[in-house]
Amino acid sequence: MIELAWLIPLLPAIAFFIIIFLVRPLRLFSALTAVVAIGLSFAFSLAVLAEVIWRGISMEQPLELASRWLALPGLTVEAGLLIDPLTAVMLVVVTSVSLLVAIYSIGYMHGDPGFSVFFAYISLFVSSMLGLVVANNYFQMFFFWELVGLCSYLLIGFYLHRPTAVAANIKAFVVNRIGDFGFMLGTFMLFLGFGTFNFLELAEAFKGANPAFLTLTALLVFCGPVAKSAQFPLHVWLPDAMEGPTPVSALIHAATMVAAGVYLLARGFILFASAPQAQLVVAYIGGFTAILAATMALAQEDIKRILAYSTISQLGYMVMAMGVGSLTAGMFHLTTHAFFKALLFLAAGSIYHALDELNIYRMGGLAKSMKITSGTLVIGALALAGVPPFSGFWSKDEILLAAYSHGYAGLYVLATITAFLTSFYIFRLVFVALFGRERAAFHAHEAPGVMTVPLVLLAVLAVVAGFVGAPFVAHGFGSFVYFAEPEHAVPNITVMAVSTAVALLGIGGAWWVYGRRQPASEPLAAVAPALHRLLYHRYYIDDFYLWIFRVIVLGLGAAFNWCERHVVDGIFDGLADCIRASGRRLRRVQVGRLQSYALVIFAAVVIIVFWMALPVLGGIR
Amino acid sequence: MSFPVLSTILLAPVAGLLTILCLPEREERLIKITAAVATFVSLAFSVYVFLAYDKAKAGLQFLETIPWVQPFGINYALGVDGMSVPLVLLTAIVIFTGVFASWDMEHRVKEFFVFLLMLVTGVFGVFMSRDLFFFYFFFEVAVIPMYILIGVWGSTRKEYSAMKLTLYLLVGSAFALIGLISLYLAGSAALGYPTFDIATLGSVGYDLSFQRWVSFLILFGFGVLVPIWPLHLWSPDGHVAAPTAVSMLHAGVLMKLGAYALLRVGAFFMPEGIKFWAPLIAVLCLVNVVYGALVAMQQRDLKFVIGYSSVSHMGYVLLGVAALNLFSITGAVTQMFAHGIMTALFFALVGQVYHKSHTREIALFGGLAHQMPRVAAGWLIGGLASLGLPGLNNFVAEFLIFIGAFTREQALFGGLLSFRVIAVLATLGVVVTAIYVLRVFKHVFLGPRQAQWDHLRDAHGAEVVPIAVLCGVLILFGILPSPLVDVIQVSVGSLVAKLESAVQIGGIF
């Protein structure tokens, strides 16, 4: 069965081509093609996971299948599959969320003129994402890494008539390109140093390599995840990416694609483990991003943007987990986050579908009219806030524990504060949007079954997914997905108690400010307007980047363009003018007047005679 | 003698040209069909040559020789190796699609196709000649019709641009001619008998100082055609003025003649000479890449954007040539092919937009994807190829060039600069490219639907042929690059072996 794993990425790719070239006019058929293909991939992924467990394929003994894609003497690029527990888990996460989102989209995108194209893009995305997951080498990783970026570009700009959407997709692509530039140089460094891109061969080669070289390489490779997983300072594209249709935000910009950066850190974990200084950078970037984004989320009013900042913050947790050296904790949080964040986004999409409104201060009281949506959203919020026994609690606890026990006290404190902020901002959303009074006149109605069923299924996953890695489970997640040696989670009562306490504190605080008083607009804006402005404008980081682009990049372009037209062209056109002008002058020499010809002849004779007489006169020696 | 495949490719356009000459002027449709059939014959045989080229045997294949002027050693000799096979295929694809892109040509149709076919005959000839005399002969055959094609059927300052283009190229070819004659004289003197055979002349070990100066002549002469900065200005102006099919050939194929000649005559004849000048090429190529991309960002005319993007992308070809190793030169030839296809696609699309809207001003457009979804899709694929997205042919080429340049350990200019720094800066070009390509795409095709463009009809009928064929080729060789790269690398391998055995000459660099 595992030998057929290459079908997993291939099936959605086939669906893409079938939809684009064959069934595009038949809308429902297009959706079905995509859903069936993704469904089959999901089934295959489950089979792969089962077989990995059954055959005892472990992190140390992965299964690799590869064929040559491009070969020159001294350079081999493979297309291959690397199947180990990490791959198997990621495959199941990606395909399951994709399948649910695809089904949900049948309802959400109903009536959209681009319905078929939407499903084609989704299929292409799923295919690229799965190609990335199964990659056995850095080159293939980069190949699909860029392709998921393309799908992200296409889907952010899906509503191409919206100017904001088509500005956001360029921003996303270019910011990712900057990260990918570093990633590409990193892969070149790997090739330069070790002559291969293959993960397993590289793992062997790192032993005894020059540490400084490895550190530089690791930092360059890390540029990729910084952009893709929206870490500071390249986090700016993700909030804008919310211009895409909500299922896209759920699938690509929350659950799967943005997690690819974390997955790369896991896949290339040995590179970072061999370069401790680079790993330290990873840890602090992750921790800083987590708290930075959480503060930004406090002041946003757009429901999707709140969730977007939350995603950045949670990705920061995962990156930090990788940095402090716990692959298990990072991947565990990736898994649970995929479910509960997809749930939160789909619930937000269901609200938007009903109200055509994203601002939480124009909602309110939705719990009465949209029971399923509200119920599932609260479950997602509890999971995100890290309230036991919801899934987010277990995975976040693992990360906090890893930071705590590996001696990163500062990061532990930072992450705990972030946990408080997380539960505060998400319950701010819950209290303002779902409870209290209706702030605007609207007719909320519950979404159709094709949308609510995926919501309920995701809600179930958001509750139970954490148990696979809970500390009381023997042979849990940590004995399956790990680096170097299996991790047996030992429950630390202090860490658990503190994280539960801050989560509850956050909920209580949110209730005190937003639930009890039911404000009509953001109270922070009234209390501390300067702070609110700073947070609302994301610390003006985006504006700073825009300034760099407008003034420096475009300025340089304008300067070069001026130089092109006036200096370079000027010289050559000037040369041509010179020749033309000298021709015009020289023309006067031959006007046909005999007298002037005679004069020239006479002058020439005088000069020649003088020249010949020079030696006699003693001029030239 | 077996069936003369290469002569068939070369002479099919000539046959078409002669047939068109006999047709009455008003039979426009028949003229176009004749051109399409003639170029299709070339295309079919080019595909055959591409598939039938024996990679295990390598070297020159499909040889044909007819003695011509014996006392001077001039022969009509054709043959292709791994470097020329993809370029012959490229030429055939571009001219075939170019004929369809000219399907709506209405002005002096007969003469247009006569000159177009003459032009392409010259290009085919350059790529297939094994004889230095015919190499130069075909080179000039390719340049001259360009003047007439732009001057008569062009737009936007056509006389100025046509004259500029011709002057630049003729000045270049004058330098190249001196170089080629020197090589002929020196080579024949060393061999003891006169010959123009490229392989024979290439096997002569030329004197080092001779190599240094003659390779500069060759570099200057053919560098104009690449175009190497600062001798590039004929190309954006020429692109803009030329009619669609001519732009396609011009950017798609003609520029590759220069780079091909640099490798075929420059590196192959004078390995030491090229090594001597390589640092200069490396620095200039960086200017091409970065400067070209930044200038492209500032353009307001669609064709100028593509013109400068070509300057930028041909910089990658030069980088590949300058790095002088197997990866980089293989990448450079792959890039010639990929860029040729991509830029032909761009010009075909601009041609359609311009023909229907009568403007190329970027600021006037917006939301064209609503009216012209196929054109938009084609443009997007071309743009993605241009910014080096994996899955499209250009990525493979750029990847090979970068990795070749990156692995080259060489300090330039007495240690002031290392080759790796140039490689890194050139790689940065992919970010700038992404910015201008996507911005133009946004300004022209995305955004709200505009009623003033509702009369534009999407690509249909013959217009779909170039989009489908060119996009298909980009995707095919993007997903499966081995068939293309394997053909190229067998011949690059022997060139690199020769380069590596050559001694390094010290000097000003």
PDB file of C-alpha atoms in Angstrom, chain A residues 17 68-75 77 121 139 142-144 146-147 150 153-154 157 160-163 166-167 169-170 173-174 177-178 181 184-185 187-189 191-192 197 549 553-561 563-565 568-570 572-573 576, chain B residues 160 164 168 229-233 237 291 294-295 297-299 304 308 326-327 330 369-370 380 384 387-391 395-396 399-400 402-403 406-407 409 420 424 427-428 430-431 434-435 438-439 441-442 445-448 478-479 481-482 485-486 489:
ATOM      1  CA  PHE A  17      -6.639  19.034 -15.004  1.00  0.00           C
ATOM      2  CA  ARG A  68      15.710  10.644 -10.725  1.00  0.00           C
ATOM      3  CA  TRP A  69      14.050  13.794 -11.958  1.00  0.00           C
ATOM      4  CA  LEU A  70      17.065  15.570 -13.319  1.00  0.00           C
ATOM      5  CA  ALA A  71      20.601  14.290 -13.497  1.00  0.00           C
ATOM      6  CA  LEU A  72      23.865  15.870 -14.556  1.00  0.00           C
ATOM      7  CA  PRO A  73      27.273  14.513 -13.668  1.00  0.00           C
ATOM      8  CA  GLY A  74      27.693  15.635 -10.062  1.00  0.00           C
ATOM      9  CA  LEU A  75      24.124  16.812  -9.595  1.00  0.00           C
ATOM     10  CA  VAL A  77      17.730  15.815  -8.269  1.00  0.00           C
ATOM     11  CA  TYR A 121      -7.420  25.694  -7.494  1.00  0.00           C
ATOM     12  CA  PHE A 139      14.768  20.500  -3.816  1.00  0.00           C
ATOM     13  CA  PHE A 142      11.265  23.931  -2.504  1.00  0.00           C
ATOM     14  CA  PHE A 143       9.514  22.983  -5.747  1.00  0.00           C
ATOM     15  CA  PHE A 144       6.171  22.366  -4.078  1.00  0.00           C
ATOM     16  CA  GLU A 146       6.646  27.591  -4.355  1.00  0.00           C
ATOM     17  CA  LEU A 147       3.644  25.885  -5.925  1.00  0.00           C
ATOM     18  CA  LEU A 150       1.180  30.068  -6.264  1.00  0.00           C
ATOM     19  CA  TYR A 153      -1.677  33.766  -4.694  1.00  0.00           C
ATOM     20  CA  LEU A 154      -4.449  32.524  -6.946  1.00  0.00           C
ATOM     21  CA  GLY A 157      -6.967  37.022  -5.483  1.00  0.00           C
ATOM     22  CA  LEU A 160     -10.365  39.489  -8.749  1.00  0.00           C
ATOM     23  CA  HIS A 161     -12.771  42.385  -9.006  1.00  0.00           C
ATOM     24  CA  ARG A 162     -11.834  43.497  -5.479  1.00  0.00           C
ATOM     25  CA  PRO A 163      -8.880  45.873  -5.500  1.00  0.00           C
ATOM     26  CA  VAL A 166      -5.524  41.774  -5.854  1.00  0.00           C
ATOM     27  CA  ALA A 167      -3.247  43.954  -3.764  1.00  0.00           C
ATOM     28  CA  ASN A 169      -2.119  38.507  -3.309  1.00  0.00           C
ATOM     29  CA  ILE A 170       0.884  40.378  -4.686  1.00  0.00           C
ATOM     30  CA  PHE A 173       3.631  36.354  -3.124  1.00  0.00           C
ATOM     31  CA  VAL A 174       6.406  38.916  -2.944  1.00  0.00           C
ATOM     32  CA  ARG A 177       9.528  35.314  -2.476  1.00  0.00           C
ATOM     33  CA  ILE A 178      11.840  37.201  -0.149  1.00  0.00           C
ATOM     34  CA  PHE A 181      15.234  33.670  -1.808  1.00  0.00           C
ATOM     35  CA  MET A 184      16.941  28.830  -2.153  1.00  0.00           C
ATOM     36  CA  LEU A 185      20.370  30.060  -1.103  1.00  0.00           C
ATOM     37  CA  THR A 187      19.587  24.720  -0.501  1.00  0.00           C
ATOM     38  CA  PHE A 188      22.498  25.906  -2.651  1.00  0.00           C
ATOM     39  CA  MET A 189      24.661  25.964   0.459  1.00  0.00           C
ATOM     40  CA  PHE A 191      24.517  21.324  -2.215  1.00  0.00           C
ATOM     41  CA  LEU A 192      27.775  23.210  -2.069  1.00  0.00           C
ATOM     42  CA  PHE A 197      19.599  17.572  -1.416  1.00  0.00           C
ATOM     43  CA  PHE A 549       9.202  49.691  -1.463  1.00  0.00           C
ATOM     44  CA  VAL A 553      12.868  50.114  -4.789  1.00  0.00           C
ATOM     45  CA  LEU A 554      10.762  52.300  -7.030  1.00  0.00           C
ATOM     46  CA  GLY A 555      13.174  55.184  -6.533  1.00  0.00           C
ATOM     47  CA  LEU A 556      16.066  53.057  -7.669  1.00  0.00           C
ATOM     48  CA  GLY A 557      14.002  51.950 -10.624  1.00  0.00           C
ATOM     49  CA  ALA A 558      13.205  55.531 -11.539  1.00  0.00           C
ATOM     50  CA  ALA A 559      16.859  56.515 -11.242  1.00  0.00           C
ATOM     51  CA  PHE A 560      17.940  53.629 -13.445  1.00  0.00           C
ATOM     52  CA  ASN A 561      15.218  54.419 -15.920  1.00  0.00           C
ATOM     53  CA  CYS A 563      19.960  56.837 -16.592  1.00  0.00           C
ATOM     54  CA  GLU A 564      18.796  54.413 -19.264  1.00  0.00           C
ATOM     55  CA  ARG A 565      17.071  57.059 -21.333  1.00  0.00           C
ATOM     56  CA  VAL A 568      23.125  55.131 -21.919  1.00  0.00           C
ATOM     57  CA  ASP A 569      20.821  55.985 -24.778  1.00  0.00           C
ATOM     58  CA  GLY A 570      22.210  59.509 -24.804  1.00  0.00           C
ATOM     59  CA  PHE A 572      24.843  56.015 -28.264  1.00  0.00           C
ATOM     60  CA  ASP A 573      22.357  58.366 -29.871  1.00  0.00           C
ATOM     61  CA  ALA A 576      25.101  58.603 -34.030  1.00  0.00           C
TER      62      ALA A 576
ATOM     63  CA  TYR B 160      13.916  55.207 -35.656  1.00  0.00           C
ATOM     64  CA  LYS B 164      18.726  51.798 -34.435  1.00  0.00           C
ATOM     65  CA  TYR B 168      23.649  48.252 -33.558  1.00  0.00           C
ATOM     66  CA  TRP B 229      24.638  45.895 -21.092  1.00  0.00           C
ATOM     67  CA  PRO B 230      25.268  48.731 -22.151  1.00  0.00           C
ATOM     68  CA  LEU B 231      24.827  47.644 -25.764  1.00  0.00           C
ATOM     69  CA  HIS B 232      21.243  46.567 -25.187  1.00  0.00           C
ATOM     70  CA  LEU B 233      19.188  49.591 -26.156  1.00  0.00           C
ATOM     71  CA  ASP B 237      13.137  49.846 -28.732  1.00  0.00           C
ATOM     72  CA  TYR B 291      19.173  46.987 -13.677  1.00  0.00           C
ATOM     73  CA  LEU B 294      14.322  47.629 -12.040  1.00  0.00           C
ATOM     74  CA  VAL B 295      13.960  49.526 -15.303  1.00  0.00           C
ATOM     75  CA  MET B 297       9.347  48.050 -13.204  1.00  0.00           C
ATOM     76  CA  GLN B 298       9.181  51.664 -14.377  1.00  0.00           C
ATOM     77  CA  GLN B 299       7.786  51.109 -17.863  1.00  0.00           C
ATOM     78  CA  PHE B 304       8.695  47.881 -22.977  1.00  0.00           C
ATOM     79  CA  TYR B 308      13.427  45.042 -20.391  1.00  0.00           C
ATOM     80  CA  LEU B 326      28.716  22.179 -16.754  1.00  0.00           C
ATOM     81  CA  PHE B 327      25.734  23.203 -14.645  1.00  0.00           C
ATOM     82  CA  THR B 330      23.678  23.669 -19.481  1.00  0.00           C
ATOM     83  CA  ALA B 369      -9.392  38.995 -17.121  1.00  0.00           C
ATOM     84  CA  HIS B 370     -13.151  39.463 -17.135  1.00  0.00           C
ATOM     85  CA  LEU B 380      -0.166  34.467 -15.917  1.00  0.00           C
ATOM     86  CA  LEU B 384       5.089  32.758 -13.562  1.00  0.00           C
ATOM     87  CA  LEU B 387       9.644  34.816 -12.219  1.00  0.00           C
ATOM     88  CA  GLY B 388      11.010  31.287 -12.166  1.00  0.00           C
ATOM     89  CA  LEU B 389       8.158  29.326 -10.652  1.00  0.00           C
ATOM     90  CA  PRO B 390       8.888  25.609 -10.277  1.00  0.00           C
ATOM     91  CA  GLY B 391       6.861  23.498 -12.654  1.00  0.00           C
ATOM     92  CA  PHE B 395      12.850  27.437 -13.210  1.00  0.00           C
ATOM     93  CA  VAL B 396      14.973  24.484 -14.262  1.00  0.00           C
ATOM     94  CA  PHE B 399      18.202  26.732 -10.989  1.00  0.00           C
ATOM     95  CA  LEU B 400      21.034  25.208 -13.031  1.00  0.00           C
ATOM     96  CA  PHE B 402      22.414  29.680 -10.114  1.00  0.00           C
ATOM     97  CA  ILE B 403      23.815  26.463  -8.794  1.00  0.00           C
ATOM     98  CA  PHE B 406      27.151  29.472  -6.832  1.00  0.00           C
ATOM     99  CA  THR B 407      29.524  26.529  -6.876  1.00  0.00           C
ATOM    100  CA  GLU B 409      34.994  29.387  -6.540  1.00  0.00           C
ATOM    101  CA  ARG B 420      29.533  33.668  -5.372  1.00  0.00           C
ATOM    102  CA  VAL B 424      23.734  35.689  -4.833  1.00  0.00           C
ATOM    103  CA  THR B 427      19.492  35.319  -7.513  1.00  0.00           C
ATOM    104  CA  LEU B 428      18.002  38.367  -5.839  1.00  0.00           C
ATOM    105  CA  VAL B 430      13.981  36.668  -8.876  1.00  0.00           C
ATOM    106  CA  VAL B 431      12.423  38.804  -6.144  1.00  0.00           C
ATOM    107  CA  ALA B 434       8.220  38.754  -9.123  1.00  0.00           C
ATOM    108  CA  ILE B 435       7.349  42.326  -8.194  1.00  0.00           C
ATOM    109  CA  LEU B 438       2.788  40.537 -10.807  1.00  0.00           C
ATOM    110  CA  ARG B 439       2.246  44.290 -10.719  1.00  0.00           C
ATOM    111  CA  PHE B 441      -0.505  41.439 -14.351  1.00  0.00           C
ATOM    112  CA  LYS B 442      -2.547  43.147 -11.681  1.00  0.00           C
ATOM    113  CA  PHE B 445      -5.853  41.915 -15.961  1.00  0.00           C
ATOM    114  CA  LEU B 446      -7.113  42.138 -12.395  1.00  0.00           C
ATOM    115  CA  GLY B 447      -9.434  44.536 -10.672  1.00  0.00           C
ATOM    116  CA  PRO B 448     -13.018  45.516 -11.400  1.00  0.00           C
ATOM    117  CA  GLY B 478       8.922  22.358 -16.471  1.00  0.00           C
ATOM    118  CA  ILE B 479       7.520  19.132 -15.124  1.00  0.00           C
ATOM    119  CA  PRO B 481      12.980  18.689 -17.874  1.00  0.00           C
ATOM    120  CA  SER B 482      15.204  15.646 -18.421  1.00  0.00           C
ATOM    121  CA  VAL B 485      18.453  18.978 -20.313  1.00  0.00           C
ATOM    122  CA  ASP B 486      19.923  15.599 -21.241  1.00  0.00           C
ATOM    123  CA  GLN B 489      24.361  18.461 -21.351  1.00  0.00           C
TER     124      GLN B 489
END
